Amino acid sequence: MLNDDTKEHRQKKNGCERTKRQEYRENGVSQECPQKNTKGAEGRTEDSVRGTFNRQYQDRLFKAIFGREEHKDWLLSLYNALNGSSYTDPSDIEINTIEGIIYVTMKNDISFLIDSQLNLYEQQSSYNPNMPLRGLMYFSQLYQKYISKQRKDIYSSALLKIPTPQFIVIYTGSTELDDVKELKLSDSFEVPDTSGRFEWTATVVNISKGHSLKLLEQCPPLRDYAVYVSRIKGNVAAGMTKEDAVNEAMEYSIEHNLLNGYFLEQKMEVLNMSLTEFDQEEYDRNRFNDGKEVGIAIGIAEGERKNALQNARNFIRMGIPLEQIAKGTELPLETVLHLQEEMAVGVCADR
């Protein structure tokens, strides 16, 4: 869709290996089974437990759907749809997302290698003309990591070969944009320069309602994600509270088996991410003025805790079991029990 040259890439194996998610379903194995602990980029330990969180940063829904190892088949479907390619083996993808280097709050990016191409996908609900600059900063870190891993010498007299970059922004906002829009780094130059000698481009793909219909048809996982997001936006526009808007979109997604049952399997996690995204967008609007950050990281951490407490209150009102609330919001069960007691007497004070 975006670059006809990618169609010339060599095609991979015809027999697609079953994904871990498919194996879980076929063998009747619970997806809550813990896998071995791994250490992230900062050396912290993360428990790879399906449906639970022990992360310093909270994923957004887009990354949870397309950026996890168990969802490589969905990511491959998205890559094929964007590039007009027909790869069939999800193991061809090497996810190499760097955690916590640019964005200090919720993580919303996915980077991966496939067939000597280095890809960065980012979902945005607000139009941001600075994406080329952000992409340039991110890719510099990715290339540094790649060169170090390959043990290449950047000072060598021989020309180093590096993966070809591609930066895609998946847009779900309300600002009216074409289906595909290119943002160029040169638009930010104080002294205009149209020579192209120093350029970085972000390709914005608009999947808001009524846009990019062919792309969504070619990538069912992206279509289902777009339907869920669009339904929430429509519910809010119709006057629903954010809690009711998210809950109705969740029930619709479960009823229509969107993402092959993912919304049912990970209901609490998706509800938590969805409600937190609402709070985060409001938080960002209060902390940013014309793109300039005015807050500090410690304030962000406090904001995230308040979001978790508010989400827990919302779930209590929905009648969700307290153990599931504690699991989905990463709050201690004792805290959730205390919130329930406070709500019963109308206190609801943050602790």
XYZ file of N, CA, C and O in Angstrom, residues 59-228:
680
model
N 1.282 -0.592 28.941
C 1.006 -0.640 27.508
C -0.318 0.023 27.200
O -1.240 0.018 28.009
N -0.441 0.555 26.004
C -1.737 0.924 25.479
C -2.266 -0.268 24.685
O -1.549 -1.207 24.377
N -3.537 -0.190 24.350
C -4.190 -1.329 23.718
C -3.544 -1.682 22.383
O -3.376 -2.866 22.062
N -3.183 -0.691 21.592
C -2.571 -0.956 20.292
C -1.325 -1.813 20.447
O -1.117 -2.780 19.716
N -0.491 -1.470 21.413
C 0.737 -2.230 21.615
C 0.445 -3.613 22.184
O 1.115 -4.590 21.832
N -0.548 -3.709 23.052
C -0.903 -5.016 23.607
C -1.380 -5.960 22.509
O -1.122 -7.163 22.550
N -2.076 -5.424 21.513
C -2.602 -6.248 20.427
C -1.521 -6.614 19.428
O -1.394 -7.776 19.023
N -0.716 -5.642 19.020
C 0.224 -5.875 17.923
C 1.681 -6.008 18.358
O 2.512 -6.434 17.547
N 2.003 -5.678 19.599
C 3.407 -5.601 19.966
C 3.922 -6.681 20.880
O 5.064 -6.592 21.340
N 3.135 -7.719 21.141
C 3.588 -8.774 22.036
C 3.956 -10.027 21.247
O 3.410 -10.281 20.188
N 4.860 -10.790 21.815
C 5.380 -11.969 21.115
C 4.264 -12.930 20.713
O 4.297 -13.520 19.630
N 3.257 -13.090 21.582
C 2.195 -14.048 21.287
C 1.242 -13.561 20.203
O 0.360 -14.303 19.766
N 1.423 -12.290 19.757
C 0.555 -11.727 18.726
C 1.321 -11.419 17.441
O 0.899 -10.574 16.655
N 2.408 -12.091 17.203
C 3.193 -11.813 16.007
C 2.416 -12.044 14.715
O 2.694 -11.406 13.694
N 1.448 -12.972 14.753
C 0.665 -13.205 13.542
C -0.175 -11.987 13.195
O -0.353 -11.636 12.021
N -0.680 -11.279 14.221
C -1.438 -10.051 13.971
C -0.518 -8.948 13.442
O -0.894 -8.192 12.553
N 0.674 -8.848 14.002
C 1.628 -7.844 13.535
C 2.050 -8.122 12.102
O 2.181 -7.196 11.282
N 2.239 -9.396 11.764
C 2.604 -9.748 10.396
C 1.475 -9.405 9.427
O 1.720 -8.916 8.310
N 0.235 -9.624 9.839
C -0.906 -9.254 9.014
C -0.929 -7.753 8.754
O -1.194 -7.301 7.631
N -0.628 -6.965 9.773
C -0.594 -5.509 9.626
C 0.539 -5.096 8.687
O 0.345 -4.251 7.806
N 1.701 -5.695 8.859
C 2.832 -5.370 7.981
C 2.506 -5.706 6.524
O 2.762 -4.906 5.613
N 1.946 -6.877 6.293
C 1.600 -7.271 4.920
C 0.595 -6.307 4.297
O 0.720 -5.920 3.126
N -0.408 -5.908 5.073
C -1.434 -5.015 4.543
C -0.853 -3.648 4.197
O -1.212 -3.043 3.180
N 0.058 -3.152 5.019
C 0.652 -1.837 4.780
C 1.621 -1.839 3.606
O 1.778 -0.824 2.917
N 2.262 -2.978 3.361
C 3.335 -3.019 2.372
C 3.003 -3.816 1.118
O 3.830 -3.915 0.219
N 1.819 -4.417 1.058
C 1.476 -5.208 -0.113
C 2.312 -6.462 -0.237
O 2.499 -6.989 -1.335
N 2.809 -6.971 0.878
C 3.630 -8.184 0.875
C 2.780 -9.370 1.317
O 1.612 -9.216 1.687
N 3.376 -10.561 1.297
C 2.602 -11.765 1.626
C 3.429 -12.751 2.444
O 3.461 -13.935 2.162
N 4.115 -12.252 3.450
C 4.849 -13.140 4.348
C 3.867 -14.018 5.124
O 2.751 -13.592 5.441
N 4.289 -15.219 5.435
C 3.392 -16.171 6.087
C 3.899 -16.681 7.425
O 3.133 -17.309 8.166
N 5.156 -16.452 7.756
C 5.737 -17.029 8.960
C 5.961 -15.939 10.003
O 6.870 -15.113 9.860
N 5.167 -15.885 11.080
C 5.343 -14.855 12.106
C 6.720 -14.866 12.753
O 7.162 -13.830 13.266
N 7.408 -16.010 12.716
C 8.736 -16.062 13.335
C 9.767 -15.265 12.551
O 10.878 -15.042 13.037
N 9.407 -14.816 11.340
C 10.304 -13.943 10.589
C 10.449 -12.575 11.249
O 11.382 -11.833 10.961
N 9.522 -12.240 12.129
C 9.533 -10.942 12.808
C 10.381 -11.018 14.074
O 10.248 -11.940 14.877
N 11.239 -10.038 14.255
C 12.002 -9.892 15.494
C 11.588 -8.564 16.142
O 11.954 -7.493 15.666
N 10.799 -8.648 17.205
C 10.364 -7.446 17.914
C 11.528 -6.903 18.741
O 12.146 -7.638 19.511
N 11.827 -5.615 18.572
C 12.978 -5.020 19.271
C 12.620 -3.676 19.889
O 13.453 -2.772 19.955
N 11.380 -3.544 20.343
C 10.929 -2.295 20.958
C 11.812 -1.943 22.147
O 12.126 -2.797 22.977
N 12.212 -0.682 22.217
C 13.019 -0.196 23.334
C 12.089 0.459 24.342
O 11.347 1.371 24.008
N 12.157 0.006 25.577
C 11.235 0.504 26.597
C 11.824 1.714 27.317
O 12.970 1.705 27.747
N 11.027 2.767 27.427
C 11.333 3.844 28.358
C 12.446 4.783 27.959
O 13.116 5.338 28.822
N 12.670 5.026 26.652
C 13.769 5.920 26.299
C 13.307 7.304 25.899
O 14.037 8.269 26.054
N 12.096 7.428 25.368
C 11.607 8.740 24.941
C 10.344 9.118 25.683
O 10.212 10.196 26.226
N 9.394 8.205 25.734
C 8.119 8.510 26.343
C 8.176 8.100 27.804
O 8.575 6.994 28.118
N 7.773 8.984 28.694
C 7.951 8.730 30.113
C 6.712 8.155 30.766
O 6.732 7.847 31.948
N 5.620 8.006 30.013
C 4.419 7.459 30.626
C 4.023 6.178 29.921
O 4.783 5.233 29.861
N 2.823 6.129 29.371
C 2.330 4.905 28.773
C 3.018 4.635 27.448
O 3.190 5.526 26.627
N 3.402 3.404 27.227
C 4.127 3.039 26.014
C 3.156 2.745 24.890
O 2.160 2.097 25.073
N 3.504 3.222 23.722
C 2.560 3.138 22.617
C 3.246 2.854 21.289
O 2.697 3.127 20.237
N 4.460 2.339 21.327
C 5.211 2.115 20.110
C 5.565 0.646 19.962
O 5.627 -0.102 20.929
N 5.778 0.235 18.707
C 6.216 -1.120 18.391
C 7.314 -1.005 17.349
O 7.114 -0.381 16.299
N 8.462 -1.573 17.602
C 9.509 -1.623 16.593
C 9.915 -3.074 16.365
O 9.931 -3.878 17.298
N 10.217 -3.388 15.096
C 10.549 -4.769 14.772
C 11.340 -4.832 13.468
O 11.287 -3.916 12.634
N 12.058 -5.916 13.334
C 12.840 -6.210 12.127
C 12.164 -7.315 11.337
O 11.656 -8.280 11.909
N 12.145 -7.163 10.014
C 11.724 -8.240 9.134
C 12.401 -8.035 7.784
O 12.338 -6.958 7.194
N 13.102 -9.047 7.319
C 13.732 -9.037 6.002
C 14.541 -7.767 5.764
O 14.372 -7.072 4.752
N 15.427 -7.451 6.695
C 16.348 -6.311 6.584
C 15.629 -4.968 6.524
O 16.145 -3.996 5.980
N 14.435 -4.899 7.092
C 13.720 -3.636 7.207
C 13.417 -3.388 8.679
O 12.918 -4.261 9.383
N 13.739 -2.179 9.140
C 13.530 -1.791 10.526
C 12.277 -0.914 10.594
O 12.231 0.170 10.008
N 11.254 -1.408 11.288
C 9.948 -0.760 11.295
C 9.617 -0.194 12.665
O 9.897 -0.825 13.688
N 9.002 0.981 12.660
C 8.461 1.568 13.875
C 7.003 1.907 13.615
O 6.686 2.668 12.699
N 6.102 1.313 14.397
C 4.679 1.602 14.307
C 4.256 2.294 15.600
O 4.579 1.832 16.692
N 3.508 3.372 15.464
C 3.026 4.111 16.628
C 1.567 4.475 16.417
O 1.180 4.905 15.333
N 0.748 4.287 17.445
C -0.658 4.684 17.365
C -0.831 6.025 18.059
O -0.299 6.266 19.142
N -1.582 6.921 17.410
C -1.832 8.246 17.967
C -3.316 8.583 17.851
O -3.916 8.390 16.797
N -3.902 9.090 18.931
C -5.286 9.540 18.885
C -5.376 11.054 18.738
O -6.468 11.591 18.557
N -4.244 11.740 18.819
C -4.187 13.182 18.606
C -3.180 13.475 17.498
O -2.094 12.884 17.464
N -3.538 14.374 16.606
C -2.641 14.719 15.505
C -1.401 15.412 16.053
O -1.479 16.354 16.834
N -0.231 14.928 15.655
C 1.032 15.467 16.143
C 1.980 15.667 14.968
O 2.501 14.696 14.415
N 2.242 16.918 14.558
C 3.124 17.162 13.423
C 4.595 16.916 13.721
O 5.437 16.984 12.820
N 4.916 16.607 14.988
C 6.316 16.398 15.370
C 6.751 14.941 15.296
O 7.836 14.599 15.771
N 5.923 14.084 14.718
C 6.271 12.665 14.658
C 7.582 12.395 13.916
O 8.343 11.511 14.324
N 7.920 13.104 12.826
C 9.215 12.833 12.180
C 10.396 13.052 13.120
O 11.348 12.260 13.121
N 10.334 14.095 13.942
C 11.424 14.349 14.886
C 11.478 13.260 15.950
O 12.557 12.767 16.298
N 10.309 12.855 16.440
C 10.282 11.781 17.429
C 10.805 10.480 16.820
O 11.535 9.718 17.468
N 10.414 10.210 15.573
C 10.894 9.006 14.906
C 12.396 9.016 14.723
O 13.078 7.995 14.906
N 12.948 10.161 14.351
C 14.393 10.283 14.178
C 15.121 9.960 15.476
O 16.113 9.216 15.483
N 14.619 10.485 16.571
C 15.237 10.230 17.874
C 15.142 8.753 18.249
O 16.099 8.166 18.770
N 13.996 8.152 17.974
C 13.808 6.740 18.325
C 14.705 5.844 17.472
O 15.367 4.926 17.979
N 14.735 6.104 16.167
C 15.538 5.257 15.285
C 17.026 5.366 15.589
O 17.769 4.390 15.389
N 17.479 6.514 16.048
C 18.896 6.623 16.402
C 19.242 5.648 17.510
O 20.321 5.035 17.508
N 18.297 5.459 18.463
C 18.513 4.481 19.527
C 18.442 3.050 18.994
O 19.232 2.187 19.388
N 17.511 2.802 18.086
C 17.388 1.464 17.515
C 18.634 1.081 16.734
O 19.126 -0.049 16.832
N 19.160 2.016 15.952
C 20.360 1.719 15.166
C 21.578 1.536 16.063
O 22.444 0.690 15.790
N 21.648 2.308 17.129
C 22.747 2.125 18.073
C 22.692 0.728 18.682
O 23.723 0.044 18.807
N 21.489 0.301 19.040
C 21.311 -1.038 19.597
C 21.657 -2.109 18.567
O 22.312 -3.111 18.880
N 21.224 -1.891 17.315
C 21.479 -2.860 16.247
C 22.980 -2.994 15.978
O 23.505 -4.119 15.872
N 23.676 -1.869 15.878
C 25.117 -1.897 15.584
C 25.876 -2.580 16.709
O 26.807 -3.362 16.469
N 25.470 -2.311 17.947
C 26.127 -2.943 19.087
C 25.896 -4.452 19.080
O 26.824 -5.237 19.312
N 24.663 -4.861 18.792
C 24.336 -6.283 18.770
C 25.093 -7.012 17.661
O 25.528 -8.162 17.837
N 25.260 -6.362 16.518
C 25.962 -6.964 15.391
C 27.489 -6.841 15.515
O 28.217 -7.320 14.657
N 27.932 -6.171 16.572
C 29.369 -5.953 16.812
C 30.047 -5.285 15.604
O 31.146 -5.645 15.193
N 29.362 -4.292 15.072
C 29.905 -3.552 13.944
C 30.625 -2.308 14.443
O 30.294 -1.764 15.496
N 31.603 -1.867 13.661
C 32.422 -0.717 14.032
C 32.021 0.466 13.161
O 32.279 0.490 11.954
N 31.403 1.459 13.786
C 30.928 2.606 13.032
C 32.081 3.457 12.505
O 31.909 4.283 11.596
N 33.298 3.253 13.048
C 34.480 3.997 12.595
C 35.282 3.229 11.551
O 36.355 3.664 11.144
N 34.758 2.102 11.108
C 35.446 1.284 10.115
C 35.519 2.008 8.772
O 34.645 2.828 8.435
N 36.522 1.680 7.990
C 36.646 2.265 6.653
C 35.667 1.621 5.673
O 35.439 2.156 4.587
N 35.104 0.484 6.059
C 34.123 -0.182 5.206
C 32.724 0.386 5.480
O 32.389 0.740 6.613
N 31.918 0.455 4.432
C 30.573 0.965 4.569
C 29.696 -0.037 5.326
O 29.603 -1.199 4.942
N 29.062 0.414 6.405
C 28.179 -0.451 7.163
C 26.810 -0.492 6.505
O 26.266 0.531 6.111
N 26.259 -1.678 6.404
C 24.904 -1.845 5.889
C 23.940 -1.971 7.073
O 24.173 -2.769 7.997
N 22.870 -1.203 7.037
C 21.894 -1.213 8.120
C 20.503 -1.465 7.546
O 20.263 -1.229 6.357
N 19.573 -1.956 8.364
C 18.207 -2.207 7.879
C 17.540 -0.917 7.387
O 17.763 0.162 7.929
N 16.727 -1.049 6.370
C 16.000 0.085 5.809
C 14.877 0.498 6.763
O 14.098 -0.345 7.202
N 14.768 1.790 7.098
C 13.758 2.221 8.065
C 12.399 2.489 7.444
O 12.290 2.882 6.281
N 11.357 2.267 8.244
C 9.997 2.652 7.875
C 9.271 3.069 9.150
O 9.278 2.339 10.140
N 8.655 4.231 9.114
C 7.972 4.772 10.284
C 6.507 5.012 9.929
O 6.179 5.820 9.064
N 5.608 4.272 10.610
C 4.181 4.345 10.353
C 3.463 4.836 11.616
O 3.704 4.318 12.714
N 2.599 5.812 11.472
C 1.763 6.300 12.566
C 0.319 5.906 12.266
O -0.242 6.317 11.247
N -0.259 5.071 13.123
C -1.664 4.672 12.980
C -2.516 5.692 13.730
O -2.440 5.796 14.955
N -3.328 6.443 12.984
C -4.061 7.568 13.557
C -5.531 7.225 13.756
O -6.196 6.723 12.837
N -6.046 7.504 14.966
C -7.448 7.197 15.290
C -8.191 8.419 15.815
O -9.228 8.284 16.454
N -7.663 9.615 15.560
C -8.225 10.823 16.142
C -9.376 11.416 15.359
O -9.861 10.854 14.368
N -9.808 12.602 15.800
C -10.974 13.269 15.226
C -10.618 14.325 14.190
O -11.478 14.748 13.416
N -9.360 14.781 14.169
C -8.942 15.737 13.155
C -9.044 15.094 11.778
O -8.558 13.975 11.576
N -9.675 15.765 10.848
C -9.893 15.194 9.521
C -8.584 15.150 8.742
O -7.959 16.170 8.481
N -8.155 13.940 8.386
C -6.946 13.725 7.604
C -7.259 12.801 6.442
O -8.219 12.033 6.481
N -6.425 12.864 5.388
C -6.534 11.898 4.306
C -6.219 10.504 4.844
O -5.676 10.346 5.942
N -6.526 9.491 4.041
C -6.212 8.124 4.466
C -4.724 7.965 4.752
O -4.341 7.277 5.703
N -3.886 8.565 3.925
C -2.434 8.504 4.102
C -1.869 9.912 3.973
O -2.189 10.632 3.025
N -1.043 10.290 4.926
C -0.437 11.626 4.916
C 1.022 11.507 5.316
O 1.343 10.818 6.290
N 1.901 12.158 4.580
C 3.325 12.137 4.903
C 3.699 13.407 5.660
O 3.380 14.520 5.236
N 4.377 13.205 6.788
C 4.928 14.314 7.563
C 6.434 14.306 7.385
O 7.071 13.255 7.537
N 7.014 15.450 7.084
C 8.446 15.534 6.801
C 9.166 16.338 7.871
O 8.658 17.360 8.352
N 10.347 15.878 8.206
C 11.172 16.578 9.189
C 11.499 17.990 8.721
O 11.557 18.920 9.528
N 11.688 18.178 7.426
C 12.072 19.491 6.897
C 11.014 20.553 7.158
O 11.313 21.749 7.155
N 9.768 20.136 7.407
C 8.734 21.112 7.738
C 9.024 21.819 9.059
O 8.476 22.894 9.321
N 9.877 21.202 9.883
C 10.214 21.781 11.184
C 11.432 22.705 11.121
O 11.724 23.383 12.112
N 12.155 22.718 10.012
C 13.380 23.514 9.930
C 13.052 25.003 10.015
O 12.158 25.492 9.321
N 13.793 25.727 10.849
C 13.587 27.164 10.949
C 13.949 27.865 9.646
O 13.306 28.837 9.247
N 15.005 27.388 9.004
C 15.366 27.889 7.674
C 14.861 26.876 6.661
O 15.323 25.735 6.650
N 13.894 27.226 5.826
C 13.318 26.268 4.876
C 14.378 25.601 4.015
O 15.337 26.241 3.556
N 14.224 24.284 3.832
C 15.164 23.519 3.018
C 14.386 22.441 2.272
O 13.854 21.524 2.888
N 14.316 22.575 0.973
C 13.596 21.599 0.155
C 14.538 20.700 -0.625
O 14.114 19.974 -1.516
N 15.814 20.720 -0.269
C 16.810 19.937 -1.011
C 16.670 18.445 -0.753
O 17.076 17.629 -1.577
N 16.126 18.087 0.400
C 16.026 16.671 0.754
C 17.328 16.088 1.243
O 17.435 14.867 1.416
N 18.337 16.930 1.486
C 19.637 16.409 1.923
C 19.564 15.826 3.330
O 20.356 14.959 3.683
N 18.640 16.333 4.135
C 18.483 15.794 5.481
C 16.990 15.702 5.762
O 16.342 16.692 6.052
N 16.462 14.501 5.659
C 15.025 14.326 5.732
C 14.662 13.081 6.528
O 15.408 12.114 6.558
N 13.565 13.136 7.186
C 12.999 11.973 7.871
C 11.492 12.071 7.756
O 10.916 13.117 8.026
N 10.852 10.988 7.361
C 9.429 11.041 7.058
C 8.647 10.064 7.922
O 9.060 8.923 8.114
N 7.535 10.538 8.426
C 6.568 9.686 9.121
C 5.323 9.583 8.250
O 4.790 10.601 7.802
N 4.876 8.379 7.996
C 3.678 8.160 7.191
C 2.494 7.917 8.118
O 2.465 6.925 8.850
N 1.530 8.829 8.101
C 0.354 8.734 8.956
C -0.751 8.004 8.200
O -1.132 8.407 7.096
N -1.254 6.925 8.789
C -2.329 6.136 8.193
C -3.574 6.325 9.051
O -3.603 5.934 10.224
N -4.590 6.938 8.485
C -5.809 7.274 9.215
C -6.795 6.103 9.163
O -7.276 5.722 8.099
N -7.092 5.514 10.334
C -8.058 4.407 10.379
C -9.322 4.816 11.136
O -10.084 3.957 11.588
N -9.533 6.130 11.302
C -10.776 6.580 11.908
C -11.953 6.154 11.036
O -11.786 5.813 9.859
N -13.152 6.205 11.591
C -14.335 5.701 10.909
C -14.474 6.304 9.515
O -14.424 7.517 9.339
N -14.640 5.422 8.509
C -14.810 5.861 7.133
C -13.527 5.990 6.348
O -13.556 6.319 5.160
N -12.382 5.723 6.968
C -11.088 5.883 6.309
C -10.370 4.541 6.164
O -10.590 3.610 6.931
N -9.504 4.472 5.162
C -8.605 3.331 4.927
C -9.363 2.006 4.916
O -8.913 1.004 5.485
N -10.491 1.985 4.235
C -11.346 0.794 4.249
C -10.662 -0.408 3.598
O -10.812 -1.542 4.065
N -9.916 -0.180 2.526
C -9.223 -1.290 1.866
C -8.168 -1.893 2.774
O -8.027 -3.119 2.861
N -7.429 -1.037 3.461
C -6.419 -1.512 4.398
C -7.054 -2.349 5.502
O -6.559 -3.426 5.852
N -8.156 -1.871 6.068
C -8.824 -2.591 7.152
C -9.368 -3.929 6.670
O -9.361 -4.914 7.414
N -9.815 -3.975 5.422
C -10.285 -5.241 4.865
C -9.142 -6.241 4.739
O -9.322 -7.443 4.955
N -7.958 -5.748 4.431
C -6.795 -6.618 4.253
C -6.186 -7.061 5.581
O -5.449 -8.043 5.622
N -6.490 -6.346 6.645
C -5.920 -6.682 7.958
C -7.043 -6.770 8.991
O -7.358 -5.786 9.668
N -7.665 -7.935 9.146
C -8.766 -8.085 10.114
C -8.418 -7.679 11.544
O -9.274 -7.080 12.218
N -7.201 -7.955 12.064
C -6.908 -7.497 13.430
C -6.974 -5.976 13.572
O -7.492 -5.464 14.568
N -6.454 -5.252 12.574
C -6.518 -3.788 12.629
C -7.964 -3.323 12.485
O -8.379 -2.362 13.154
N -8.742 -3.998 11.647
C -10.152 -3.653 11.492
C -10.891 -3.804 12.815
O -11.655 -2.916 13.221
N -10.663 -4.909 13.528
C -11.354 -5.139 14.791
C -10.937 -4.115 15.834
O -11.763 -3.624 16.622
N -9.646 -3.780 15.859
C -9.166 -2.739 16.766
C -9.842 -1.409 16.447
O -10.305 -0.691 17.347
N -9.930 -1.069 15.155
C -10.548 0.189 14.737
C -12.022 0.232 15.101
O -12.546 1.273 15.515
N -12.711 -0.904 14.973
C -14.136 -0.967 15.328
C -14.317 -0.692 16.817
O -15.197 0.083 17.230
N -13.486 -1.301 17.646
C -13.581 -1.101 19.092
C -13.348 0.359 19.468
O -14.134 0.964 20.213
